[in-house]
Amino acid sequence: MALVTDIKKFKYQLAARRSLRRWQERFTVQLGESTMLHEFSDKDLGFFLFPDPEPTMLLYDLIMGCLDLGTGAKFDYLEPQVRMKVMDIHLFILDQIRFECMRRLDWVTGFAGEYYPLVTLVLECDSIKPGFQPSFPDLKPTHPKYEDFMRLGKMEGESVLRREIPRAIETFLEHLK
């Protein structure tokens, strides 16, 4: 069993080495296979909230590096099925980043990015996502939309939460100024 654990750890270390090279140049946090979203500074996390090509390419670098598919620059050359998998993981990671910003604003709790390192979120996306049903966090009782969230329940609560994302991004980025 120890050998299996060591092989898995080695696989994750190798994935981190491949995928986080460009990240080392960009971010202040010490990056590795166990790096979690909460370790990023507000400024570094806020970088991913801008709808620019650079944050998207860095996320593609992370995902494609972990999956041993090359760099994000090769995204357009992937087979359609593989490209869809990368895009699915990208959207999942982007959600986790947004939820982390909302957590820092003390709005939410209970999402995958709170519990798993970035490399694990990529490599085990297919098994992690089903474990978080619903796939979105809970609003905290102190949030102004909490009553709406609870009244609509888990099925419709996601719409309440997702409508709050633009306000969360704006509030988070305003906090950075």
CSV table of N, CA and C in Angstrom, one decimal:
chain,number,residue,atom,x,y,z
A,1,MET,N,0.8,-1.2,0.0
A,1,MET,CA,0.0,0.0,0.0
A,1,MET,C,0.9,1.3,0.0
A,2,ALA,N,2.0,1.2,0.7
A,2,ALA,CA,2.9,2.4,0.8
A,2,ALA,C,3.4,2.7,-0.6
A,3,LEU,N,3.7,1.7,-1.4
A,3,LEU,CA,4.2,1.9,-2.7
A,3,LEU,C,3.2,2.6,-3.6
A,4,VAL,N,1.9,2.2,-3.5
A,4,VAL,CA,0.8,2.8,-4.2
A,4,VAL,C,0.7,4.3,-3.9
A,5,THR,N,0.8,4.6,-2.6
A,5,THR,CA,0.8,6.0,-2.1
A,5,THR,C,2.0,6.8,-2.7
A,6,ASP,N,3.2,6.2,-2.6
A,6,ASP,CA,4.3,6.8,-3.2
A,6,ASP,C,4.2,7.1,-4.6
A,7,ILE,N,3.7,6.2,-5.4
A,7,ILE,CA,3.5,6.3,-6.8
A,7,ILE,C,2.5,7.5,-7.1
A,8,LYS,N,1.4,7.5,-6.4
A,8,LYS,CA,0.5,8.6,-6.5
A,8,LYS,C,1.1,9.9,-6.2
A,9,LYS,N,1.8,10.0,-5.1
A,9,LYS,CA,2.5,11.2,-4.7
A,9,LYS,C,3.5,11.7,-5.8
A,10,PHE,N,4.3,10.7,-6.3
A,10,PHE,CA,5.2,11.0,-7.4
A,10,PHE,C,4.5,11.6,-8.6
A,11,LYS,N,3.4,10.9,-9.0
A,11,LYS,CA,2.6,11.4,-10.1
A,11,LYS,C,2.1,12.8,-9.9
A,12,TYR,N,1.7,13.1,-8.7
A,12,TYR,CA,1.2,14.5,-8.5
A,12,TYR,C,2.3,15.5,-8.5
A,13,GLN,N,3.5,15.1,-7.9
A,13,GLN,CA,4.6,16.0,-7.9
A,13,GLN,C,5.1,16.3,-9.4
A,14,LEU,N,5.1,15.2,-10.2
A,14,LEU,CA,5.4,15.4,-11.6
A,14,LEU,C,4.5,16.3,-12.3
A,15,ALA,N,3.2,16.1,-12.1
A,15,ALA,CA,2.1,16.9,-12.7
A,15,ALA,C,2.3,18.4,-12.2
A,16,ALA,N,2.6,18.6,-11.0
A,16,ALA,CA,2.8,20.0,-10.5
A,16,ALA,C,4.0,20.6,-11.2
A,17,ARG,N,5.1,19.9,-11.3
A,17,ARG,CA,6.3,20.4,-12.0
A,17,ARG,C,6.0,20.8,-13.4
A,18,ARG,N,5.3,19.9,-14.1
A,18,ARG,CA,5.0,20.2,-15.5
A,18,ARG,C,4.0,21.4,-15.7
A,19,SER,N,3.1,21.5,-14.8
A,19,SER,CA,2.0,22.5,-15.0
A,19,SER,C,2.2,23.8,-14.4
A,20,LEU,N,3.1,23.9,-13.4
A,20,LEU,CA,3.2,25.2,-12.6
A,20,LEU,C,4.4,26.0,-13.0
A,21,ARG,N,5.1,25.7,-14.0
A,21,ARG,CA,6.3,26.5,-14.4
A,21,ARG,C,6.0,28.0,-14.6
A,22,ARG,N,5.0,28.2,-15.5
A,22,ARG,CA,4.6,29.6,-15.8
A,22,ARG,C,4.0,30.3,-14.5
A,23,TRP,N,3.4,29.5,-13.7
A,23,TRP,CA,2.7,30.1,-12.5
A,23,TRP,C,3.8,30.6,-11.5
A,24,GLN,N,5.0,29.9,-11.5
A,24,GLN,CA,6.1,30.3,-10.6
A,24,GLN,C,6.5,31.7,-10.9
A,25,GLU,N,6.5,32.0,-12.2
A,25,GLU,CA,7.0,33.4,-12.6
A,25,GLU,C,5.9,34.5,-12.2
A,26,ARG,N,4.7,34.1,-12.1
A,26,ARG,CA,3.6,35.0,-12.0
A,26,ARG,C,3.1,35.3,-10.6
A,27,PHE,N,3.2,34.2,-9.7
A,27,PHE,CA,2.5,34.3,-8.4
A,27,PHE,C,3.5,34.3,-7.3
A,28,THR,N,3.2,34.8,-6.2
A,28,THR,CA,4.0,34.9,-5.0
A,28,THR,C,4.0,33.7,-4.1
A,29,VAL,N,3.0,32.9,-4.2
A,29,VAL,CA,2.9,31.7,-3.4
A,29,VAL,C,3.8,30.6,-3.9
A,30,GLN,N,4.4,29.8,-2.9
A,30,GLN,CA,5.2,28.7,-3.2
A,30,GLN,C,4.3,27.6,-3.8
A,31,LEU,N,4.5,27.2,-5.0
A,31,LEU,CA,3.6,26.3,-5.7
A,31,LEU,C,4.2,24.9,-5.7
A,32,GLY,N,3.3,23.9,-5.5
A,32,GLY,CA,3.6,22.5,-5.6
A,32,GLY,C,2.3,21.7,-5.6
A,33,GLU,N,2.5,20.4,-5.5
A,33,GLU,CA,1.3,19.5,-5.7
A,33,GLU,C,0.3,19.7,-4.5
A,34,SER,N,0.7,20.3,-3.4
A,34,SER,CA,-0.3,20.4,-2.3
A,34,SER,C,-0.8,21.9,-2.2
A,35,THR,N,-0.5,22.8,-3.1
A,35,THR,CA,-0.9,24.2,-3.1
A,35,THR,C,-2.4,24.3,-3.2
A,36,MET,N,-3.0,25.0,-2.3
A,36,MET,CA,-4.5,25.2,-2.3
A,36,MET,C,-4.8,26.6,-2.6
A,37,LEU,N,-6.0,26.8,-3.1
A,37,LEU,CA,-6.5,28.2,-3.4
A,37,LEU,C,-6.3,29.2,-2.3
A,38,HIS,N,-6.6,28.7,-1.0
A,38,HIS,CA,-6.5,29.7,0.1
A,38,HIS,C,-5.1,30.2,0.3
A,39,GLU,N,-4.1,29.6,-0.3
A,39,GLU,CA,-2.8,30.1,-0.1
A,39,GLU,C,-2.4,31.2,-1.0
A,40,PHE,N,-3.2,31.5,-2.0
A,40,PHE,CA,-2.9,32.6,-2.9
A,40,PHE,C,-3.3,33.9,-2.2
A,41,SER,N,-2.5,34.9,-2.6
A,41,SER,CA,-2.9,36.3,-2.1
A,41,SER,C,-4.2,36.7,-2.7
A,42,ASP,N,-4.8,37.7,-2.2
A,42,ASP,CA,-6.0,38.3,-2.8
A,42,ASP,C,-5.7,38.8,-4.2
A,43,LYS,N,-4.5,39.5,-4.3
A,43,LYS,CA,-4.1,40.0,-5.6
A,43,LYS,C,-4.0,38.9,-6.6
A,44,ASP,N,-3.3,37.8,-6.3
A,44,ASP,CA,-3.1,36.7,-7.2
A,44,ASP,C,-4.4,36.0,-7.6
A,45,LEU,N,-5.2,35.9,-6.6
A,45,LEU,CA,-6.5,35.3,-6.9
A,45,LEU,C,-7.4,36.2,-7.8
A,46,GLY,N,-7.3,37.5,-7.5
A,46,GLY,CA,-8.1,38.4,-8.3
A,46,GLY,C,-7.6,38.5,-9.8
A,47,PHE,N,-6.4,38.1,-10.0
A,47,PHE,CA,-5.9,38.0,-11.4
A,47,PHE,C,-6.8,37.2,-12.3
A,48,PHE,N,-7.3,36.1,-11.7
A,48,PHE,CA,-8.1,35.1,-12.5
A,48,PHE,C,-9.6,35.6,-12.7
A,49,LEU,N,-9.9,36.7,-12.1
A,49,LEU,CA,-11.3,37.2,-12.2
A,49,LEU,C,-11.5,38.1,-13.4
A,50,PHE,N,-10.4,38.5,-14.1
A,50,PHE,CA,-10.5,39.3,-15.2
A,50,PHE,C,-10.7,38.5,-16.5
A,51,PRO,N,-11.6,38.9,-17.3
A,51,PRO,CA,-11.9,38.1,-18.6
A,51,PRO,C,-10.8,38.4,-19.6
A,52,ASP,N,-9.6,38.1,-19.3
A,52,ASP,CA,-8.5,38.3,-20.3
A,52,ASP,C,-7.9,36.9,-20.7
A,53,PRO,N,-7.2,36.9,-21.8
A,53,PRO,CA,-6.6,35.7,-22.3
A,53,PRO,C,-5.5,35.1,-21.4
A,54,GLU,N,-4.8,36.0,-20.7
A,54,GLU,CA,-3.7,35.5,-19.9
A,54,GLU,C,-4.1,34.6,-18.7
A,55,PRO,N,-5.2,35.0,-18.0
A,55,PRO,CA,-5.6,34.0,-16.9
A,55,PRO,C,-6.1,32.7,-17.5
A,56,THR,N,-6.8,32.8,-18.6
A,56,THR,CA,-7.3,31.6,-19.2
A,56,THR,C,-6.2,30.7,-19.7
A,57,MET,N,-5.1,31.3,-20.3
A,57,MET,CA,-4.0,30.5,-20.7
A,57,MET,C,-3.2,29.9,-19.5
A,58,LEU,N,-3.1,30.6,-18.4
A,58,LEU,CA,-2.5,30.0,-17.3
A,58,LEU,C,-3.3,28.8,-16.7
A,59,LEU,N,-4.6,28.9,-16.7
A,59,LEU,CA,-5.4,27.8,-16.3
A,59,LEU,C,-5.3,26.6,-17.2
A,60,TYR,N,-5.2,26.9,-18.5
A,60,TYR,CA,-5.0,25.8,-19.5
A,60,TYR,C,-3.6,25.2,-19.3
A,61,ASP,N,-2.6,26.0,-19.0
A,61,ASP,CA,-1.3,25.5,-18.7
A,61,ASP,C,-1.3,24.5,-17.5
A,62,LEU,N,-2.0,24.9,-16.5
A,62,LEU,CA,-2.2,24.1,-15.3
A,62,LEU,C,-2.9,22.8,-15.7
A,63,ILE,N,-4.0,22.9,-16.3
A,63,ILE,CA,-4.8,21.7,-16.6
A,63,ILE,C,-4.0,20.8,-17.6
A,64,MET,N,-3.6,21.3,-18.7
A,64,MET,CA,-2.9,20.5,-19.7
A,64,MET,C,-1.6,20.0,-19.2
A,65,GLY,N,-0.9,20.7,-18.4
A,65,GLY,CA,0.4,20.2,-17.8
A,65,GLY,C,0.1,19.0,-16.9
A,66,CYS,N,-0.9,19.2,-16.0
A,66,CYS,CA,-1.3,18.1,-15.1
A,66,CYS,C,-1.7,16.8,-15.9
A,67,LEU,N,-2.4,17.0,-17.0
A,67,LEU,CA,-2.8,15.9,-17.8
A,67,LEU,C,-1.8,15.4,-18.8
A,68,ASP,N,-0.6,16.0,-18.8
A,68,ASP,CA,0.5,15.7,-19.7
A,68,ASP,C,0.1,15.9,-21.2
A,69,LEU,N,-0.5,17.1,-21.5
A,69,LEU,CA,-1.0,17.4,-22.8
A,69,LEU,C,-0.2,18.5,-23.4
A,70,GLY,N,0.8,19.0,-22.7
A,70,GLY,CA,1.6,20.1,-23.2
A,70,GLY,C,1.2,21.4,-22.5
A,71,THR,N,1.5,22.5,-23.2
A,71,THR,CA,1.1,23.8,-22.6
A,71,THR,C,-0.2,24.3,-23.1
A,72,GLY,N,-0.7,25.3,-22.5
A,72,GLY,CA,-2.0,25.9,-22.9
A,72,GLY,C,-2.0,26.4,-24.3
A,73,ALA,N,-0.8,26.8,-24.8
A,73,ALA,CA,-0.7,27.3,-26.2
A,73,ALA,C,-1.2,26.2,-27.2
A,74,LYS,N,-1.1,25.0,-26.8
A,74,LYS,CA,-1.5,23.9,-27.7
A,74,LYS,C,-3.0,23.5,-27.6
A,75,PHE,N,-3.7,24.3,-26.8
A,75,PHE,CA,-5.1,23.9,-26.6
A,75,PHE,C,-5.9,23.8,-27.9
A,76,ASP,N,-5.8,24.7,-28.8
A,76,ASP,CA,-6.5,24.7,-30.1
A,76,ASP,C,-6.2,23.5,-30.9
A,77,TYR,N,-5.1,22.8,-30.7
A,77,TYR,CA,-4.7,21.6,-31.5
A,77,TYR,C,-5.1,20.3,-30.9
A,78,LEU,N,-5.8,20.3,-29.7
A,78,LEU,CA,-6.2,19.1,-29.1
A,78,LEU,C,-7.4,18.5,-29.9
A,79,GLU,N,-7.5,17.2,-29.8
A,79,GLU,CA,-8.7,16.5,-30.3
A,79,GLU,C,-9.9,17.1,-29.7
A,80,PRO,N,-11.0,17.2,-30.4
A,80,PRO,CA,-12.2,17.8,-29.8
A,80,PRO,C,-12.7,17.2,-28.5
A,81,GLN,N,-12.6,15.9,-28.3
A,81,GLN,CA,-13.0,15.2,-27.1
A,81,GLN,C,-12.1,15.6,-25.9
A,82,VAL,N,-10.8,15.7,-26.2
A,82,VAL,CA,-9.8,16.1,-25.2
A,82,VAL,C,-10.0,17.6,-24.8
A,83,ARG,N,-10.2,18.4,-25.9
A,83,ARG,CA,-10.5,19.8,-25.7
A,83,ARG,C,-11.7,20.1,-24.8
A,84,MET,N,-12.7,19.3,-25.0
A,84,MET,CA,-13.9,19.4,-24.1
A,84,MET,C,-13.6,19.0,-22.7
A,85,LYS,N,-12.8,18.0,-22.5
A,85,LYS,CA,-12.4,17.6,-21.1
A,85,LYS,C,-11.6,18.8,-20.4
A,86,VAL,N,-10.7,19.4,-21.2
A,86,VAL,CA,-9.9,20.5,-20.6
A,86,VAL,C,-10.8,21.7,-20.3
A,87,MET,N,-11.8,22.0,-21.2
A,87,MET,CA,-12.7,23.1,-21.0
A,87,MET,C,-13.6,22.8,-19.7
A,88,ASP,N,-14.0,21.6,-19.6
A,88,ASP,CA,-14.8,21.2,-18.4
A,88,ASP,C,-14.1,21.4,-17.1
A,89,ILE,N,-12.8,20.9,-17.1
A,89,ILE,CA,-12.0,21.1,-15.9
A,89,ILE,C,-11.7,22.6,-15.7
A,90,HIS,N,-11.5,23.4,-16.8
A,90,HIS,CA,-11.3,24.8,-16.7
A,90,HIS,C,-12.5,25.5,-16.0
A,91,LEU,N,-13.7,25.2,-16.4
A,91,LEU,CA,-14.9,25.8,-15.8
A,91,LEU,C,-15.0,25.4,-14.4
A,92,PHE,N,-14.7,24.2,-14.1
A,92,PHE,CA,-14.7,23.7,-12.7
A,92,PHE,C,-13.7,24.5,-11.8
A,93,ILE,N,-12.5,24.6,-12.3
A,93,ILE,CA,-11.4,25.4,-11.5
A,93,ILE,C,-11.8,26.8,-11.4
A,94,LEU,N,-12.3,27.4,-12.5
A,94,LEU,CA,-12.8,28.8,-12.5
A,94,LEU,C,-13.9,29.0,-11.4
A,95,ASP,N,-14.8,28.1,-11.3
A,95,ASP,CA,-15.8,28.1,-10.3
A,95,ASP,C,-15.2,28.1,-8.9
A,96,GLN,N,-14.2,27.2,-8.7
A,96,GLN,CA,-13.6,27.1,-7.4
A,96,GLN,C,-12.9,28.4,-7.0
A,97,ILE,N,-12.3,29.1,-8.0
A,97,ILE,CA,-11.6,30.4,-7.8
A,97,ILE,C,-12.7,31.4,-7.4
A,98,ARG,N,-13.8,31.5,-8.1
A,98,ARG,CA,-14.8,32.4,-7.7
A,98,ARG,C,-15.4,32.1,-6.4
A,99,PHE,N,-15.6,30.8,-6.1
A,99,PHE,CA,-16.1,30.5,-4.7
A,99,PHE,C,-15.1,30.8,-3.6
A,100,GLU,N,-13.8,30.7,-3.9
A,100,GLU,CA,-12.8,31.1,-3.0
A,100,GLU,C,-12.9,32.6,-2.7
A,101,CYS,N,-13.1,33.4,-3.7
A,101,CYS,CA,-13.3,34.8,-3.5
A,101,CYS,C,-14.5,35.1,-2.7
A,102,MET,N,-15.6,34.4,-2.9
A,102,MET,CA,-16.8,34.5,-2.1
A,102,MET,C,-16.6,34.1,-0.7
A,103,ARG,N,-15.7,33.1,-0.5
A,103,ARG,CA,-15.4,32.6,0.9
A,103,ARG,C,-14.7,33.7,1.6
A,104,ARG,N,-13.7,34.3,0.9
A,104,ARG,CA,-12.9,35.4,1.5
A,104,ARG,C,-13.8,36.6,1.9
A,105,LEU,N,-14.9,36.8,1.1
A,105,LEU,CA,-15.9,37.8,1.5
A,105,LEU,C,-16.8,37.4,2.6
A,106,ASP,N,-16.6,36.2,3.1
A,106,ASP,CA,-17.4,35.5,4.1
A,106,ASP,C,-18.9,35.3,3.6
A,107,TRP,N,-19.0,35.0,2.4
A,107,TRP,CA,-20.4,34.7,1.8
A,107,TRP,C,-20.7,33.3,1.7
A,108,VAL,N,-19.8,32.4,1.5
A,108,VAL,CA,-20.1,31.0,1.3
A,108,VAL,C,-19.2,30.0,2.0
A,109,THR,N,-19.6,28.8,2.0
A,109,THR,CA,-18.8,27.7,2.6
A,109,THR,C,-19.2,26.4,1.9
A,110,GLY,N,-18.2,25.4,1.9
A,110,GLY,CA,-18.5,24.1,1.4
A,110,GLY,C,-18.3,23.9,-0.1
A,111,PHE,N,-17.1,24.1,-0.6
A,111,PHE,CA,-16.9,23.8,-2.0
A,111,PHE,C,-15.6,23.1,-2.2
A,112,ALA,N,-15.4,22.4,-3.3
A,112,ALA,CA,-14.2,21.5,-3.5
A,112,ALA,C,-12.9,22.2,-3.3
A,113,GLY,N,-12.8,23.5,-3.8
A,113,GLY,CA,-11.6,24.2,-3.6
A,113,GLY,C,-11.1,24.5,-2.2
A,114,GLU,N,-12.0,24.4,-1.3
A,114,GLU,CA,-11.7,24.5,0.1
A,114,GLU,C,-10.9,23.3,0.7
A,115,TYR,N,-11.1,22.2,0.0
A,115,TYR,CA,-10.7,20.9,0.6
A,115,TYR,C,-9.5,20.2,-0.2
A,116,TYR,N,-9.4,20.6,-1.5
A,116,TYR,CA,-8.4,19.9,-2.3
A,116,TYR,C,-7.4,20.9,-2.9
A,117,PRO,N,-6.1,20.4,-3.1
A,117,PRO,CA,-5.1,21.2,-3.8
A,117,PRO,C,-5.5,21.3,-5.3
A,118,LEU,N,-4.9,22.4,-5.9
A,118,LEU,CA,-5.2,22.6,-7.3
A,118,LEU,C,-4.9,21.4,-8.2
A,119,VAL,N,-3.7,20.8,-8.0
A,119,VAL,CA,-3.3,19.7,-8.8
A,119,VAL,C,-4.3,18.5,-8.7
A,120,THR,N,-4.8,18.3,-7.5
A,120,THR,CA,-5.8,17.3,-7.2
A,120,THR,C,-7.1,17.6,-7.8
A,121,LEU,N,-7.5,18.9,-7.8
A,121,LEU,CA,-8.7,19.3,-8.4
A,121,LEU,C,-8.7,19.0,-9.9
A,122,VAL,N,-7.6,19.1,-10.5
A,122,VAL,CA,-7.4,18.8,-12.0
A,122,VAL,C,-7.4,17.3,-12.2
A,123,LEU,N,-6.5,16.6,-11.5
A,123,LEU,CA,-6.3,15.2,-11.8
A,123,LEU,C,-7.5,14.3,-11.4
A,124,GLU,N,-8.2,14.8,-10.4
A,124,GLU,CA,-9.4,14.0,-9.9
A,124,GLU,C,-10.7,14.7,-10.1
A,125,CYS,N,-10.8,15.6,-11.0
A,125,CYS,CA,-12.0,16.3,-11.3
A,125,CYS,C,-13.2,15.4,-11.4
A,126,ASP,N,-13.0,14.4,-12.2
A,126,ASP,CA,-14.2,13.5,-12.5
A,126,ASP,C,-14.7,12.8,-11.2
A,127,SER,N,-13.9,12.6,-10.3
A,127,SER,CA,-14.3,11.9,-9.0
A,127,SER,C,-14.7,12.9,-7.9
A,128,ILE,N,-14.1,14.1,-8.0
A,128,ILE,CA,-14.4,15.1,-7.0
A,128,ILE,C,-15.8,15.8,-7.2
A,129,LYS,N,-16.0,16.1,-8.5
A,129,LYS,CA,-17.2,16.9,-8.8
A,129,LYS,C,-18.5,16.1,-8.3
A,130,PRO,N,-18.6,14.8,-8.5
A,130,PRO,CA,-19.9,14.2,-8.0
A,130,PRO,C,-20.0,14.2,-6.5
A,131,GLY,N,-18.9,14.3,-5.8
A,131,GLY,CA,-18.9,14.4,-4.4
A,131,GLY,C,-19.5,15.7,-3.8
A,132,PHE,N,-19.6,16.6,-4.7
A,132,PHE,CA,-20.1,17.9,-4.3
A,132,PHE,C,-21.4,18.2,-5.0
A,133,GLN,N,-22.4,17.5,-4.5
A,133,GLN,CA,-23.8,17.7,-5.1
A,133,GLN,C,-24.7,18.3,-4.0
A,134,PRO,N,-25.1,19.5,-4.2
A,134,PRO,CA,-25.0,20.2,-5.5
A,134,PRO,C,-23.6,20.7,-5.7
A,135,SER,N,-23.3,21.2,-6.9
A,135,SER,CA,-21.9,21.6,-7.2
A,135,SER,C,-21.6,23.0,-6.8
A,136,PHE,N,-22.3,23.6,-6.0
A,136,PHE,CA,-22.1,24.9,-5.6
A,136,PHE,C,-22.1,25.0,-4.0
A,137,PRO,N,-21.4,26.0,-3.5
A,137,PRO,CA,-21.4,26.1,-2.0
A,137,PRO,C,-22.7,26.6,-1.4
A,138,ASP,N,-22.8,26.6,-0.1
A,138,ASP,CA,-23.9,27.2,0.6
A,138,ASP,C,-23.6,28.6,0.9
A,139,LEU,N,-24.7,29.5,0.7
A,139,LEU,CA,-24.5,30.8,1.2
A,139,LEU,C,-24.6,30.8,2.7
A,140,LYS,N,-23.8,31.7,3.3
A,140,LYS,CA,-23.8,31.8,4.8
A,140,LYS,C,-25.1,32.5,5.2
A,141,PRO,N,-25.6,32.2,6.4
A,141,PRO,CA,-26.8,32.9,7.0
A,141,PRO,C,-26.6,34.4,7.0
A,142,THR,N,-25.4,34.9,7.1
A,142,THR,CA,-25.2,36.4,7.2
A,142,THR,C,-25.3,37.1,5.8
A,143,HIS,N,-25.4,36.3,4.8
A,143,HIS,CA,-25.5,36.9,3.4
A,143,HIS,C,-26.9,37.4,3.2
A,144,PRO,N,-27.1,38.6,2.6
A,144,PRO,CA,-28.4,39.2,2.4
A,144,PRO,C,-29.4,38.3,1.5
A,145,LYS,N,-28.9,37.5,0.7
A,145,LYS,CA,-29.7,36.6,-0.2
A,145,LYS,C,-29.9,35.2,0.4
A,146,TYR,N,-29.5,35.0,1.7
A,146,TYR,CA,-29.6,33.7,2.3
A,146,TYR,C,-31.0,33.2,2.4
A,147,GLU,N,-32.0,34.0,2.7
A,147,GLU,CA,-33.4,33.6,2.8
A,147,GLU,C,-33.9,33.1,1.4
A,148,ASP,N,-33.6,33.8,0.4
A,148,ASP,CA,-34.0,33.4,-1.0
A,148,ASP,C,-33.3,32.1,-1.3
A,149,PHE,N,-32.1,32.0,-1.0
A,149,PHE,CA,-31.3,30.7,-1.2
A,149,PHE,C,-32.0,29.6,-0.5
A,150,MET,N,-32.3,29.7,0.7
A,150,MET,CA,-32.9,28.6,1.5
A,150,MET,C,-34.4,28.3,1.0
A,151,ARG,N,-35.1,29.3,0.7
A,151,ARG,CA,-36.5,29.2,0.2
A,151,ARG,C,-36.5,28.4,-1.1
A,152,LEU,N,-35.6,28.6,-2.0
A,152,LEU,CA,-35.6,28.0,-3.3
A,152,LEU,C,-35.0,26.6,-3.2
A,153,GLY,N,-34.3,26.3,-2.1
A,153,GLY,CA,-33.7,24.9,-2.0
A,153,GLY,C,-32.5,24.7,-2.8
A,154,LYS,N,-31.9,23.5,-2.7
A,154,LYS,CA,-30.7,23.2,-3.4
A,154,LYS,C,-30.8,23.2,-4.9
A,155,MET,N,-31.9,22.8,-5.4
A,155,MET,CA,-32.1,22.8,-6.9
A,155,MET,C,-32.1,24.2,-7.5
A,156,GLU,N,-32.8,25.1,-6.9
A,156,GLU,CA,-32.9,26.4,-7.5
A,156,GLU,C,-31.9,27.4,-6.8
A,157,GLY,N,-31.3,27.0,-5.7
A,157,GLY,CA,-30.4,27.8,-5.0
A,157,GLY,C,-29.2,28.2,-5.8
A,158,GLU,N,-28.8,27.4,-6.7
A,158,GLU,CA,-27.6,27.7,-7.5
A,158,GLU,C,-27.8,29.0,-8.3
A,159,SER,N,-29.0,29.2,-8.8
A,159,SER,CA,-29.3,30.4,-9.6
A,159,SER,C,-29.1,31.7,-8.7
A,160,VAL,N,-29.5,31.6,-7.4
A,160,VAL,CA,-29.3,32.7,-6.5
A,160,VAL,C,-27.8,32.9,-6.3
A,161,LEU,N,-27.1,31.9,-6.1
A,161,LEU,CA,-25.6,32.0,-5.9
A,161,LEU,C,-24.9,32.5,-7.1
A,162,ARG,N,-25.3,32.0,-8.3
A,162,ARG,CA,-24.6,32.4,-9.5
A,162,ARG,C,-24.9,33.9,-9.9
A,163,ARG,N,-26.1,34.3,-9.5
A,163,ARG,CA,-26.4,35.7,-9.7
A,163,ARG,C,-25.6,36.6,-8.9
A,164,GLU,N,-25.1,36.1,-7.8
A,164,GLU,CA,-24.2,36.9,-6.9
A,164,GLU,C,-22.8,37.0,-7.3
A,165,ILE,N,-22.4,36.1,-8.2
A,165,ILE,CA,-21.0,36.1,-8.7
A,165,ILE,C,-20.5,37.4,-9.2
A,166,PRO,N,-21.2,38.1,-10.1
A,166,PRO,CA,-20.7,39.4,-10.6
A,166,PRO,C,-20.5,40.4,-9.4
A,167,ARG,N,-21.4,40.4,-8.5
A,167,ARG,CA,-21.3,41.3,-7.3
A,167,ARG,C,-20.1,40.9,-6.5
A,168,ALA,N,-19.9,39.6,-6.3
A,168,ALA,CA,-18.8,39.1,-5.5
A,168,ALA,C,-17.5,39.6,-6.2
A,169,ILE,N,-17.4,39.4,-7.5
A,169,ILE,CA,-16.2,39.8,-8.2
A,169,ILE,C,-15.9,41.3,-8.1
A,170,GLU,N,-17.0,42.1,-8.3
A,170,GLU,CA,-16.8,43.5,-8.1
A,170,GLU,C,-16.4,43.9,-6.7
A,171,THR,N,-17.0,43.3,-5.7
A,171,THR,CA,-16.7,43.6,-4.3
A,171,THR,C,-15.3,43.2,-4.0
A,172,PHE,N,-14.9,42.0,-4.5
A,172,PHE,CA,-13.5,41.5,-4.2
A,172,PHE,C,-12.5,42.3,-4.9
A,173,LEU,N,-12.7,42.7,-6.1
A,173,LEU,CA,-11.7,43.6,-6.8
A,173,LEU,C,-11.7,45.0,-6.3
A,174,GLU,N,-12.8,45.5,-5.8
A,174,GLU,CA,-12.8,46.8,-5.1
A,174,GLU,C,-12.0,46.7,-3.8
A,175,HIS,N,-12.1,45.6,-3.1
A,175,HIS,CA,-11.3,45.4,-1.9
A,175,HIS,C,-9.8,45.4,-2.2
A,176,LEU,N,-9.4,45.1,-3.4
A,176,LEU,CA,-8.0,45.0,-3.8
A,176,LEU,C,-7.4,46.4,-4.0
A,177,LYS,N,-8.2,47.4,-4.3
A,177,LYS,CA,-7.7,48.7,-4.7
A,177,LYS,C,-7.2,49.4,-3.5
